[in-house]
PDB file of C-alpha atoms in Angstrom:
ATOM      1  CA  MET A 241       0.000   0.000   0.000  1.00 83.00           C
ATOM      2  CA  ASN A 242       1.014   3.634  -0.403  1.00 94.00           C
ATOM      3  CA  LEU A 243       1.424   4.666   3.228  1.00 96.00           C
ATOM      4  CA  GLU A 244       2.208   8.295   2.443  1.00 95.00           C
ATOM      5  CA  SER A 245      -1.074   8.666   0.554  1.00 96.00           C
ATOM      6  CA  TYR A 246      -3.011   6.876   3.299  1.00 97.00           C
ATOM      7  CA  LEU A 247      -1.543   9.072   6.053  1.00 97.00           C
ATOM      8  CA  ALA A 248      -2.176  12.259   4.062  1.00 96.00           C
ATOM      9  CA  ARG A 249      -5.818  11.292   3.468  1.00 96.00           C
ATOM     10  CA  ARG A 250      -6.401  10.493   7.115  1.00 97.00           C
ATOM     11  CA  ARG A 251      -4.672  13.698   8.254  1.00 97.00           C
ATOM     12  CA  ARG A 252      -6.947  15.785   6.041  1.00 96.00           C
ATOM     13  CA  GLN A 253      -9.990  14.014   7.461  1.00 96.00           C
ATOM     14  CA  ILE A 254      -8.832  14.552  11.046  1.00 97.00           C
ATOM     15  CA  ASN A 255      -7.756  18.161  10.507  1.00 96.00           C
ATOM     16  CA  ARG A 256     -11.130  19.092   9.004  1.00 95.00           C
ATOM     17  CA  GLN A 257     -12.900  17.700  12.045  1.00 95.00           C
ATOM     18  CA  LEU A 258     -10.508  19.335  14.518  1.00 95.00           C
ATOM     19  CA  THR A 259     -11.103  22.706  12.878  1.00 93.00           C
ATOM     20  CA  ARG A 260     -14.848  22.326  13.454  1.00 91.00           C
ATOM     21  CA  TYR A 261     -14.307  21.864  17.175  1.00 89.00           C
ATOM     22  CA  LEU A 262     -12.267  25.071  17.486  1.00 84.00           C
ATOM     23  CA  PRO A 263     -13.902  27.764  15.348  1.00 75.00           C
ATOM     24  CA  VAL A 264     -11.855  30.843  14.502  1.00 69.00           C
ATOM     25  CA  LYS A 265     -14.445  33.194  15.972  1.00 69.00           C
ATOM     26  CA  ALA A 266     -15.336  32.745  19.622  1.00 68.00           C
ATOM     27  CA  LYS A 267     -17.671  34.896  21.693  1.00 71.00           C
ATOM     28  CA  HIS A 268     -15.484  34.713  24.770  1.00 73.00           C
ATOM     29  CA  THR A 269     -11.718  34.654  25.430  1.00 85.00           C
ATOM     30  CA  PRO A 270     -10.531  34.714  21.800  1.00 88.00           C
ATOM     31  CA  THR A 271      -6.924  34.579  23.014  1.00 93.00           C
ATOM     32  CA  LEU A 272      -7.578  31.167  24.536  1.00 93.00           C
ATOM     33  CA  ILE A 273      -9.053  29.810  21.288  1.00 92.00           C
ATOM     34  CA  LYS A 274      -6.110  31.222  19.334  1.00 93.00           C
ATOM     35  CA  ALA A 275      -3.650  29.529  21.697  1.00 95.00           C
ATOM     36  CA  MET A 276      -5.523  26.224  21.450  1.00 95.00           C
ATOM     37  CA  ARG A 277      -5.623  26.433  17.652  1.00 94.00           C
ATOM     38  CA  HIS A 278      -1.955  27.426  17.519  1.00 94.00           C
ATOM     39  CA  SER A 279      -0.991  24.116  19.109  1.00 95.00           C
ATOM     40  CA  LEU A 280      -3.724  21.788  17.874  1.00 96.00           C
ATOM     41  CA  LEU A 281      -3.767  22.857  14.219  1.00 94.00           C
ATOM     42  CA  ALA A 282      -0.008  23.223  13.768  1.00 89.00           C
ATOM     43  CA  GLY A 283       0.310  19.986  11.826  1.00 84.00           C
ATOM     44  CA  GLY A 284       2.036  16.975  13.301  1.00 88.00           C
ATOM     45  CA  LYS A 285       1.867  13.310  12.373  1.00 92.00           C
ATOM     46  CA  ARG A 286      -1.631  12.733  13.837  1.00 96.00           C
ATOM     47  CA  LEU A 287      -0.359   9.245  14.633  1.00 97.00           C
ATOM     48  CA  ARG A 288      -2.706   8.554  17.536  1.00 98.00           C
ATOM     49  CA  PRO A 289      -5.982   9.317  15.750  1.00 98.00           C
ATOM     50  CA  ILE A 290      -4.735   7.584  12.610  1.00 98.00           C
ATOM     51  CA  LEU A 291      -3.910   4.471  14.630  1.00 98.00           C
ATOM     52  CA  ALA A 292      -7.430   4.476  16.053  1.00 98.00           C
ATOM     53  CA  LEU A 293      -8.929   4.725  12.567  1.00 98.00           C
ATOM     54  CA  ALA A 294      -6.606   2.003  11.252  1.00 98.00           C
ATOM     55  CA  ALA A 295      -7.573  -0.315  14.117  1.00 98.00           C
ATOM     56  CA  ALA A 296     -11.234   0.291  13.318  1.00 97.00           C
ATOM     57  CA  GLU A 297     -10.587  -0.613   9.678  1.00 97.00           C
ATOM     58  CA  ALA A 298      -8.712  -3.750  10.700  1.00 97.00           C
ATOM     59  CA  VAL A 299     -11.738  -5.150  12.532  1.00 97.00           C
ATOM     60  CA  GLY A 300     -14.311  -4.067   9.964  1.00 95.00           C
ATOM     61  CA  GLY A 301     -15.547  -0.932  11.689  1.00 92.00           C
ATOM     62  CA  ALA A 302     -16.641   2.368  10.179  1.00 88.00           C
ATOM     63  CA  PRO A 303     -13.843   4.868  10.861  1.00 85.00           C
ATOM     64  CA  ARG A 304     -16.089   7.851  10.150  1.00 84.00           C
ATOM     65  CA  ASP A 305     -18.193   7.064  13.226  1.00 86.00           C
ATOM     66  CA  LEU A 306     -15.096   7.346  15.409  1.00 94.00           C
ATOM     67  CA  LEU A 307     -14.016  10.850  14.394  1.00 96.00           C
ATOM     68  CA  PRO A 308     -15.040  12.606  17.643  1.00 96.00           C
ATOM     69  CA  PHE A 309     -13.086  10.077  19.688  1.00 98.00           C
ATOM     70  CA  VAL A 310      -9.976  10.164  17.513  1.00 97.00           C
ATOM     71  CA  CYS A 311     -10.009  13.972  17.563  1.00 98.00           C
ATOM     72  CA  ALA A 312     -10.209  13.769  21.345  1.00 98.00           C
ATOM     73  CA  LEU A 313      -7.076  11.618  21.335  1.00 98.00           C
ATOM     74  CA  GLU A 314      -5.238  14.326  19.406  1.00 98.00           C
ATOM     75  CA  MET A 315      -6.479  16.987  21.829  1.00 98.00           C
ATOM     76  CA  VAL A 316      -5.158  14.981  24.784  1.00 98.00           C
ATOM     77  CA  HIS A 317      -1.832  14.454  23.028  1.00 97.00           C
ATOM     78  CA  THR A 318      -1.521  18.141  22.118  1.00 97.00           C
ATOM     79  CA  TYR A 319      -2.329  19.260  25.654  1.00 98.00           C
ATOM     80  CA  SER A 320       0.526  17.066  26.878  1.00 96.00           C
ATOM     81  CA  LEU A 321       2.922  18.677  24.382  1.00 95.00           C
ATOM     82  CA  VAL A 322       1.900  22.209  25.401  1.00 96.00           C
ATOM     83  CA  HIS A 323       2.620  21.419  29.045  1.00 96.00           C
ATOM     84  CA  ASP A 324       5.749  19.394  28.251  1.00 93.00           C
ATOM     85  CA  ASP A 325       7.240  22.412  26.445  1.00 94.00           C
ATOM     86  CA  LEU A 326       6.731  24.811  29.369  1.00 94.00           C
ATOM     87  CA  PRO A 327       9.772  26.459  31.010  1.00 94.00           C
ATOM     88  CA  SER A 328       9.052  24.505  34.200  1.00 91.00           C
ATOM     89  CA  MET A 329       9.201  21.233  32.236  1.00 89.00           C
ATOM     90  CA  ASP A 330      11.454  20.820  29.180  1.00 86.00           C
ATOM     91  CA  ASP A 331      11.573  24.525  28.279  1.00 87.00           C
ATOM     92  CA  ASP A 332      11.311  23.997  24.516  1.00 90.00           C
ATOM     93  CA  ASP A 333      10.789  26.885  22.116  1.00 88.00           C
ATOM     94  CA  LEU A 334      10.002  24.907  18.956  1.00 88.00           C
ATOM     95  CA  ARG A 335       7.321  22.290  18.279  1.00 88.00           C
ATOM     96  CA  ARG A 336       6.014  21.014  14.950  1.00 82.00           C
ATOM     97  CA  GLY A 337       8.279  23.523  13.237  1.00 82.00           C
ATOM     98  CA  GLN A 338       6.833  26.622  14.906  1.00 89.00           C
ATOM     99  CA  PRO A 339       7.288  28.530  18.189  1.00 92.00           C
ATOM    100  CA  THR A 340       5.759  26.721  21.140  1.00 94.00           C
ATOM    101  CA  CYS A 341       2.533  27.941  22.705  1.00 94.00           C
ATOM    102  CA  HIS A 342       4.127  29.636  25.716  1.00 97.00           C
ATOM    103  CA  VAL A 343       6.604  31.485  23.483  1.00 96.00           C
ATOM    104  CA  VAL A 344       3.740  33.042  21.502  1.00 95.00           C
ATOM    105  CA  TYR A 345       1.056  33.495  24.172  1.00 95.00           C
ATOM    106  CA  GLY A 346       2.940  33.445  27.463  1.00 96.00           C
ATOM    107  CA  GLU A 347       3.235  30.737  30.070  1.00 97.00           C
ATOM    108  CA  ALA A 348      -0.063  31.389  31.856  1.00 97.00           C
ATOM    109  CA  VAL A 349      -2.170  31.243  28.685  1.00 97.00           C
ATOM    110  CA  ALA A 350      -0.257  28.156  27.492  1.00 97.00           C
ATOM    111  CA  ILE A 351      -1.075  26.319  30.725  1.00 97.00           C
ATOM    112  CA  LEU A 352      -4.732  27.253  30.375  1.00 97.00           C
ATOM    113  CA  ALA A 353      -4.783  26.313  26.680  1.00 96.00           C
ATOM    114  CA  GLY A 354      -3.469  22.874  27.621  1.00 97.00           C
ATOM    115  CA  ASP A 355      -6.093  22.573  30.348  1.00 97.00           C
ATOM    116  CA  ALA A 356      -8.791  23.586  27.871  1.00 96.00           C
ATOM    117  CA  LEU A 357      -7.663  21.062  25.249  1.00 97.00           C
ATOM    118  CA  LEU A 358      -7.764  18.263  27.805  1.00 98.00           C
ATOM    119  CA  THR A 359     -11.251  19.119  29.017  1.00 97.00           C
ATOM    120  CA  GLU A 360     -12.509  19.742  25.474  1.00 96.00           C
ATOM    121  CA  ALA A 361     -11.435  16.197  24.607  1.00 97.00           C
ATOM    122  CA  PHE A 362     -13.784  14.759  27.208  1.00 98.00           C
ATOM    123  CA  ARG A 363     -16.615  17.110  26.254  1.00 96.00           C
ATOM    124  CA  VAL A 364     -16.326  15.918  22.651  1.00 96.00           C
ATOM    125  CA  MET A 365     -16.298  12.235  23.620  1.00 97.00           C
ATOM    126  CA  VAL A 366     -19.244  12.453  26.003  1.00 96.00           C
ATOM    127  CA  ALA A 367     -21.296  14.387  23.447  1.00 94.00           C
ATOM    128  CA  ALA A 368     -20.527  11.758  20.801  1.00 94.00           C
ATOM    129  CA  ALA A 369     -21.387   8.886  23.144  1.00 93.00           C
ATOM    130  CA  GLN A 370     -24.783  10.474  23.765  1.00 90.00           C
ATOM    131  CA  THR A 371     -25.706  11.185  20.156  1.00 84.00           C
ATOM    132  CA  ASN A 372     -23.973   9.094  17.488  1.00 75.00           C
ATOM    133  CA  GLY A 373     -25.436   5.640  18.057  1.00 78.00           C
ATOM    134  CA  LEU A 374     -22.279   3.881  19.237  1.00 84.00           C
ATOM    135  CA  ASN A 375     -22.497   1.164  21.860  1.00 87.00           C
ATOM    136  CA  LYS A 376     -22.678   3.252  25.035  1.00 91.00           C
ATOM    137  CA  ALA A 377     -20.972   0.690  27.252  1.00 93.00           C
ATOM    138  CA  ARG A 378     -18.015   0.534  24.874  1.00 94.00           C
ATOM    139  CA  ALA A 379     -17.944   4.311  24.532  1.00 95.00           C
ATOM    140  CA  LEU A 380     -17.770   4.632  28.322  1.00 96.00           C
ATOM    141  CA  GLN A 381     -14.978   2.059  28.434  1.00 97.00           C
ATOM    142  CA  VAL A 382     -13.016   4.047  25.844  1.00 98.00           C
ATOM    143  CA  ILE A 383     -13.487   7.293  27.783  1.00 98.00           C
ATOM    144  CA  HIS A 384     -12.304   5.517  30.932  1.00 98.00           C
ATOM    145  CA  GLU A 385      -9.226   4.081  29.193  1.00 98.00           C
ATOM    146  CA  ILE A 386      -8.245   7.420  27.653  1.00 98.00           C
ATOM    147  CA  ALA A 387      -8.607   9.100  31.062  1.00 98.00           C
ATOM    148  CA  GLU A 388      -6.427   6.404  32.598  1.00 98.00           C
ATOM    149  CA  ALA A 389      -3.805   6.740  29.853  1.00 98.00           C
ATOM    150  CA  ALA A 390      -3.689  10.517  30.271  1.00 97.00           C
ATOM    151  CA  GLY A 391      -3.635  10.770  34.055  1.00 96.00           C
ATOM    152  CA  ALA A 392      -1.791   9.589  37.130  1.00 96.00           C
ATOM    153  CA  ARG A 393      -1.619   6.001  35.855  1.00 95.00           C
ATOM    154  CA  GLY A 394      -0.252   7.029  32.464  1.00 96.00           C
ATOM    155  CA  MET A 395       1.190  10.170  30.894  1.00 96.00           C
ATOM    156  CA  VAL A 396       1.305  12.323  34.015  1.00 96.00           C
ATOM    157  CA  SER A 397       3.087   9.694  36.091  1.00 96.00           C
ATOM    158  CA  GLY A 398       5.500   9.146  33.203  1.00 94.00           C
ATOM    159  CA  GLN A 399       6.242  12.868  33.057  1.00 93.00           C
ATOM    160  CA  VAL A 400       6.904  13.043  36.800  1.00 93.00           C
ATOM    161  CA  ALA A 401       9.193  10.010  36.577  1.00 92.00           C
ATOM    162  CA  ASP A 402      10.966  11.633  33.623  1.00 90.00           C
ATOM    163  CA  ILE A 403      11.609  14.812  35.623  1.00 89.00           C
ATOM    164  CA  GLU A 404      12.829  12.905  38.669  1.00 89.00           C
ATOM    165  CA  ALA A 405      15.052  10.671  36.513  1.00 87.00           C
ATOM    166  CA  GLU A 406      17.208  13.659  35.556  1.00 80.00           C
ATOM    167  CA  HIS A 407      18.875  13.167  38.944  1.00 76.00           C
ATOM    168  CA  ALA A 408      18.749   9.351  39.043  1.00 76.00           C
ATOM    169  CA  GLU A 409      21.053   6.558  37.966  1.00 80.00           C
ATOM    170  CA  PRO A 410      19.887   5.556  34.465  1.00 82.00           C
ATOM    171  CA  SER A 411      18.739   1.998  33.890  1.00 90.00           C
ATOM    172  CA  LEU A 412      16.747   0.119  31.276  1.00 92.00           C
ATOM    173  CA  ALA A 413      14.004  -0.612  33.816  1.00 93.00           C
ATOM    174  CA  LEU A 414      13.679   3.096  34.594  1.00 93.00           C
ATOM    175  CA  VAL A 415      13.563   4.246  30.980  1.00 94.00           C
ATOM    176  CA  GLU A 416      10.922   1.619  30.164  1.00 94.00           C
ATOM    177  CA  PHE A 417       8.860   2.621  33.208  1.00 95.00           C
ATOM    178  CA  ILE A 418       8.891   6.237  32.026  1.00 94.00           C
ATOM    179  CA  HIS A 419       8.073   5.658  28.392  1.00 94.00           C
ATOM    180  CA  VAL A 420       5.457   2.925  28.785  1.00 96.00           C
ATOM    181  CA  ARG A 421       3.505   5.603  30.633  1.00 96.00           C
ATOM    182  CA  LYS A 422       4.585   8.904  29.090  1.00 94.00           C
ATOM    183  CA  THR A 423       4.327   7.763  25.461  1.00 95.00           C
ATOM    184  CA  GLY A 424       3.074   4.200  25.272  1.00 96.00           C
ATOM    185  CA  ALA A 425      -0.118   4.562  27.296  1.00 97.00           C
ATOM    186  CA  LEU A 426      -1.886   6.949  24.913  1.00 98.00           C
ATOM    187  CA  LEU A 427      -0.663   5.106  21.817  1.00 98.00           C
ATOM    188  CA  LEU A 428      -2.086   1.886  23.254  1.00 98.00           C
ATOM    189  CA  ALA A 429      -5.336   3.648  24.158  1.00 98.00           C
ATOM    190  CA  SER A 430      -5.553   4.885  20.563  1.00 98.00           C
ATOM    191  CA  VAL A 431      -5.375   1.369  19.136  1.00 98.00           C
ATOM    192  CA  ARG A 432      -7.868   0.065  21.672  1.00 98.00           C
ATOM    193  CA  THR A 433     -10.228   2.995  20.993  1.00 98.00           C
ATOM    194  CA  GLY A 434     -10.578   2.000  17.349  1.00 98.00           C
ATOM    195  CA  ALA A 435     -10.953  -1.675  18.183  1.00 98.00           C
ATOM    196  CA  LEU A 436     -13.419  -1.289  21.052  1.00 97.00           C
ATOM    197  CA  LEU A 437     -15.713   1.149  19.268  1.00 96.00           C
ATOM    198  CA  SER A 438     -15.760  -1.154  16.235  1.00 95.00           C
ATOM    199  CA  GLY A 439     -16.893  -4.176  18.231  1.00 94.00           C
ATOM    200  CA  ALA A 440     -13.667  -6.198  18.360  1.00 96.00           C
ATOM    201  CA  ASN A 441     -14.029  -9.518  20.171  1.00 96.00           C
ATOM    202  CA  ALA A 442     -11.824 -10.530  23.103  1.00 97.00           C
ATOM    203  CA  SER A 443      -9.273 -12.451  21.022  1.00 97.00           C
ATOM    204  CA  THR A 444      -8.912  -9.676  18.464  1.00 98.00           C
ATOM    205  CA  LEU A 445      -8.588  -7.107  21.227  1.00 98.00           C
ATOM    206  CA  ARG A 446      -5.784  -9.103  22.879  1.00 98.00           C
ATOM    207  CA  HIS A 447      -3.765  -9.142  19.655  1.00 98.00           C
ATOM    208  CA  LEU A 448      -4.307  -5.440  19.029  1.00 98.00           C
ATOM    209  CA  THR A 449      -3.450  -4.604  22.631  1.00 98.00           C
ATOM    210  CA  ARG A 450      -0.127  -6.389  22.334  1.00 98.00           C
ATOM    211  CA  TYR A 451       0.474  -4.671  18.996  1.00 99.00           C
ATOM    212  CA  GLY A 452      -0.158  -1.302  20.673  1.00 98.00           C
ATOM    213  CA  GLU A 453       2.184  -2.086  23.557  1.00 98.00           C
ATOM    214  CA  CYS A 454       5.028  -3.022  21.213  1.00 98.00           C
ATOM    215  CA  LEU A 455       4.390  -0.081  18.917  1.00 98.00           C
ATOM    216  CA  GLY A 456       4.311   2.404  21.798  1.00 96.00           C
ATOM    217  CA  LEU A 457       7.736   1.366  23.043  1.00 96.00           C
ATOM    218  CA  ALA A 458       9.178   1.157  19.522  1.00 96.00           C
ATOM    219  CA  PHE A 459       7.894   4.666  18.798  1.00 96.00           C
ATOM    220  CA  GLN A 460       9.676   6.117  21.824  1.00 94.00           C
ATOM    221  CA  ILE A 461      12.930   4.331  21.013  1.00 94.00           C
ATOM    222  CA  ALA A 462      12.758   5.746  17.486  1.00 94.00           C
ATOM    223  CA  ASP A 463      12.003   9.201  18.899  1.00 90.00           C
ATOM    224  CA  ASP A 464      15.022   8.974  21.205  1.00 90.00           C
ATOM    225  CA  ILE A 465      17.230   7.936  18.285  1.00 92.00           C
ATOM    226  CA  LEU A 466      15.950  10.818  16.161  1.00 89.00           C
ATOM    227  CA  ASP A 467      16.704  13.268  18.967  1.00 84.00           C
ATOM    228  CA  ALA A 468      20.258  11.934  19.134  1.00 83.00           C
ATOM    229  CA  GLU A 469      20.930  11.610  15.397  1.00 81.00           C
ATOM    230  CA  GLY A 470      18.294  13.721  13.644  1.00 66.00           C
ATOM    231  CA  THR A 471      18.067  17.397  12.788  1.00 59.00           C
ATOM    232  CA  THR A 472      15.636  20.126  13.748  1.00 61.00           C
ATOM    233  CA  SER A 473      14.383  20.338  10.160  1.00 53.00           C
ATOM    234  CA  VAL A 474      13.429  16.650  10.262  1.00 55.00           C
ATOM    235  CA  THR A 475      11.893  16.454  13.738  1.00 55.00           C
ATOM    236  CA  GLY A 476      10.258  19.897  13.896  1.00 57.00           C
ATOM    237  CA  LYS A 477      11.739  20.452  17.371  1.00 57.00           C
ATOM    238  CA  ARG A 478      15.197  21.181  18.734  1.00 60.00           C
ATOM    239  CA  ALA A 479      17.436  18.176  18.151  1.00 56.00           C
ATOM    240  CA  GLY A 480      19.759  17.038  20.929  1.00 55.00           C
ATOM    241  CA  ARG A 481      17.556  18.312  23.759  1.00 60.00           C
ATOM    242  CA  ASP A 482      17.553  14.957  25.567  1.00 57.00           C
ATOM    243  CA  ARG A 483      21.314  15.180  26.057  1.00 59.00           C
ATOM    244  CA  VAL A 484      21.165  18.842  27.119  1.00 49.00           C
ATOM    245  CA  LEU A 485      18.483  18.062  29.720  1.00 54.00           C
ATOM    246  CA  SER A 486      20.207  14.838  30.871  1.00 64.00           C
ATOM    247  CA  LYS A 487      17.125  12.830  29.962  1.00 75.00           C
ATOM    248  CA  VAL A 488      17.060   9.085  30.564  1.00 83.00           C
ATOM    249  CA  THR A 489      16.654   7.681  27.044  1.00 89.00           C
ATOM    250  CA  PHE A 490      17.087   4.328  25.353  1.00 91.00           C
ATOM    251  CA  PRO A 491      20.254   5.405  23.460  1.00 90.00           C
ATOM    252  CA  ALA A 492      21.713   6.840  26.684  1.00 88.00           C
ATOM    253  CA  VAL A 493      21.174   3.546  28.496  1.00 91.00           C
ATOM    254  CA  MET A 494      21.738   1.021  25.674  1.00 90.00           C
ATOM    255  CA  GLY A 495      23.694   2.858  23.013  1.00 92.00           C
ATOM    256  CA  ILE A 496      22.407   3.687  19.532  1.00 93.00           C
ATOM    257  CA  ALA A 497      23.077   0.287  17.946  1.00 94.00           C
ATOM    258  CA  ALA A 498      21.362  -1.683  20.714  1.00 94.00           C
ATOM    259  CA  ALA A 499      18.437   0.750  20.748  1.00 94.00           C
ATOM    260  CA  LYS A 500      17.924   0.261  17.008  1.00 94.00           C
ATOM    261  CA  ALA A 501      18.056  -3.513  17.466  1.00 95.00           C
ATOM    262  CA  ARG A 502      15.459  -3.298  20.241  1.00 96.00           C
ATOM    263  CA  ALA A 503      13.193  -1.225  18.007  1.00 95.00           C
ATOM    264  CA  ARG A 504      13.471  -3.843  15.255  1.00 96.00           C
ATOM    265  CA  ASP A 505      12.597  -6.615  17.723  1.00 97.00           C
ATOM    266  CA  LEU A 506       9.529  -4.708  18.887  1.00 97.00           C
ATOM    267  CA  LEU A 507       8.494  -4.154  15.268  1.00 97.00           C
ATOM    268  CA  ALA A 508       8.708  -7.890  14.615  1.00 98.00           C
ATOM    269  CA  GLN A 509       6.576  -8.587  17.691  1.00 98.00           C
ATOM    270  CA  ALA A 510       3.988  -5.998  16.658  1.00 98.00           C
ATOM    271  CA  LEU A 511       3.723  -7.458  13.155  1.00 98.00           C
ATOM    272  CA  ASP A 512       3.462 -10.965  14.570  1.00 98.00           C
ATOM    273  CA  GLU A 513       0.335  -9.921  16.484  1.00 98.00           C
ATOM    274  CA  LEU A 514      -1.307  -9.046  13.147  1.00 98.00           C
ATOM    275  CA  GLN A 515      -0.659 -12.397  11.442  1.00 97.00           C
ATOM    276  CA  SER A 516      -4.260 -13.543  11.811  1.00 95.00           C
ATOM    277  CA  PHE A 517      -5.642 -10.297  10.321  1.00 97.00           C
ATOM    278  CA  ASP A 518      -6.467  -9.858   6.635  1.00 96.00           C
ATOM    279  CA  GLN A 519      -5.524  -7.052   4.237  1.00 97.00           C
ATOM    280  CA  ARG A 520      -7.679  -4.569   6.136  1.00 97.00           C
ATOM    281  CA  ALA A 521      -4.896  -4.450   8.734  1.00 98.00           C
ATOM    282  CA  GLU A 522      -2.292  -3.455   6.141  1.00 98.00           C
ATOM    283  CA  PRO A 523      -2.306   0.201   7.281  1.00 97.00           C
ATOM    284  CA  MET A 524      -1.428  -0.961  10.796  1.00 98.00           C
ATOM    285  CA  ARG A 525       1.448  -3.034   9.454  1.00 98.00           C
ATOM    286  CA  ALA A 526       2.718  -0.148   7.347  1.00 98.00           C
ATOM    287  CA  ILE A 527       2.461   2.308  10.248  1.00 98.00           C
ATOM    288  CA  ALA A 528       4.498   0.007  12.486  1.00 97.00           C
ATOM    289  CA  ARG A 529       7.238  -0.246   9.854  1.00 97.00           C
ATOM    290  CA  TYR A 530       7.205   3.516   9.361  1.00 96.00           C
ATOM    291  CA  VAL A 531       7.513   4.209  13.089  1.00 94.00           C
ATOM    292  CA  VAL A 532      10.728   2.198  13.293  1.00 94.00           C
ATOM    293  CA  THR A 533      12.346   2.872   9.924  1.00 92.00           C
ATOM    294  CA  ARG A 534      11.986   6.670  10.235  1.00 87.00           C
ATOM    295  CA  ALA A 535      14.822   6.474  12.772  1.00 73.00           C
ATOM    296  CA  GLY A 536      16.994   4.322  10.518  1.00 72.00           C
ATOM    297  CA  ALA A 537      16.502   1.217  12.653  1.00 63.00           C
TER     298      ALA A 537
END
């Protein structure tokens, strides 16, 4: 399949829907809407919503019905980036090839824009669960899993561990603990969102869950490698920041060669989980390969 064409088509679909949720004109606090749009509509891979749509396709679902939920995933992800870039966190001034939210709108507005994106995500999901005819029990399960992935059991705990690890002895166990939560949790929730809302049975869900776990870790390893070896023009953010901030990363703990080998192993495991799926899962296979090969692994 032509992955580039597939990703571009899905991005257009997602971006159109995201734009509807954040209209240009707002009756109140236009600065807040501008800050939210600045971060949410700045481009990006849209990997999480695309994974949800691809998982829905793989199990015979109707991706169009999932658009509110996949847009919510992107809102949650973007909120985490806005807060991650703050001076009190990683203090980054570039994201997705443009100045970060706090650089343009100030730290206070950036914090509030992140807060607003997170809460808007749940407003969108609850509204969709009430009106679009999806199985309500499954919709509630998805909302619960996304909340868990975003909060103290997922991204937030991973971020705290990442901050504390700057003063800790690096180890493979520590770096995996951080990134299973900080990155992997929402990627896994994205895959499960598409599968659950499309009626996947227990066996199918087990395979897709394992796929999501492997992909989430492989994605972070690739991201770490790109930070170490890539350029700002490629990544859209300042390269080499992990080293500057003394971050605990896979290359720092394992070395580049071993990190690339680990990413390849995780790719093989992810693809193995899709062996029983037909051609409808081809986008998921192609995405997994892309995630790893973009870092030269």
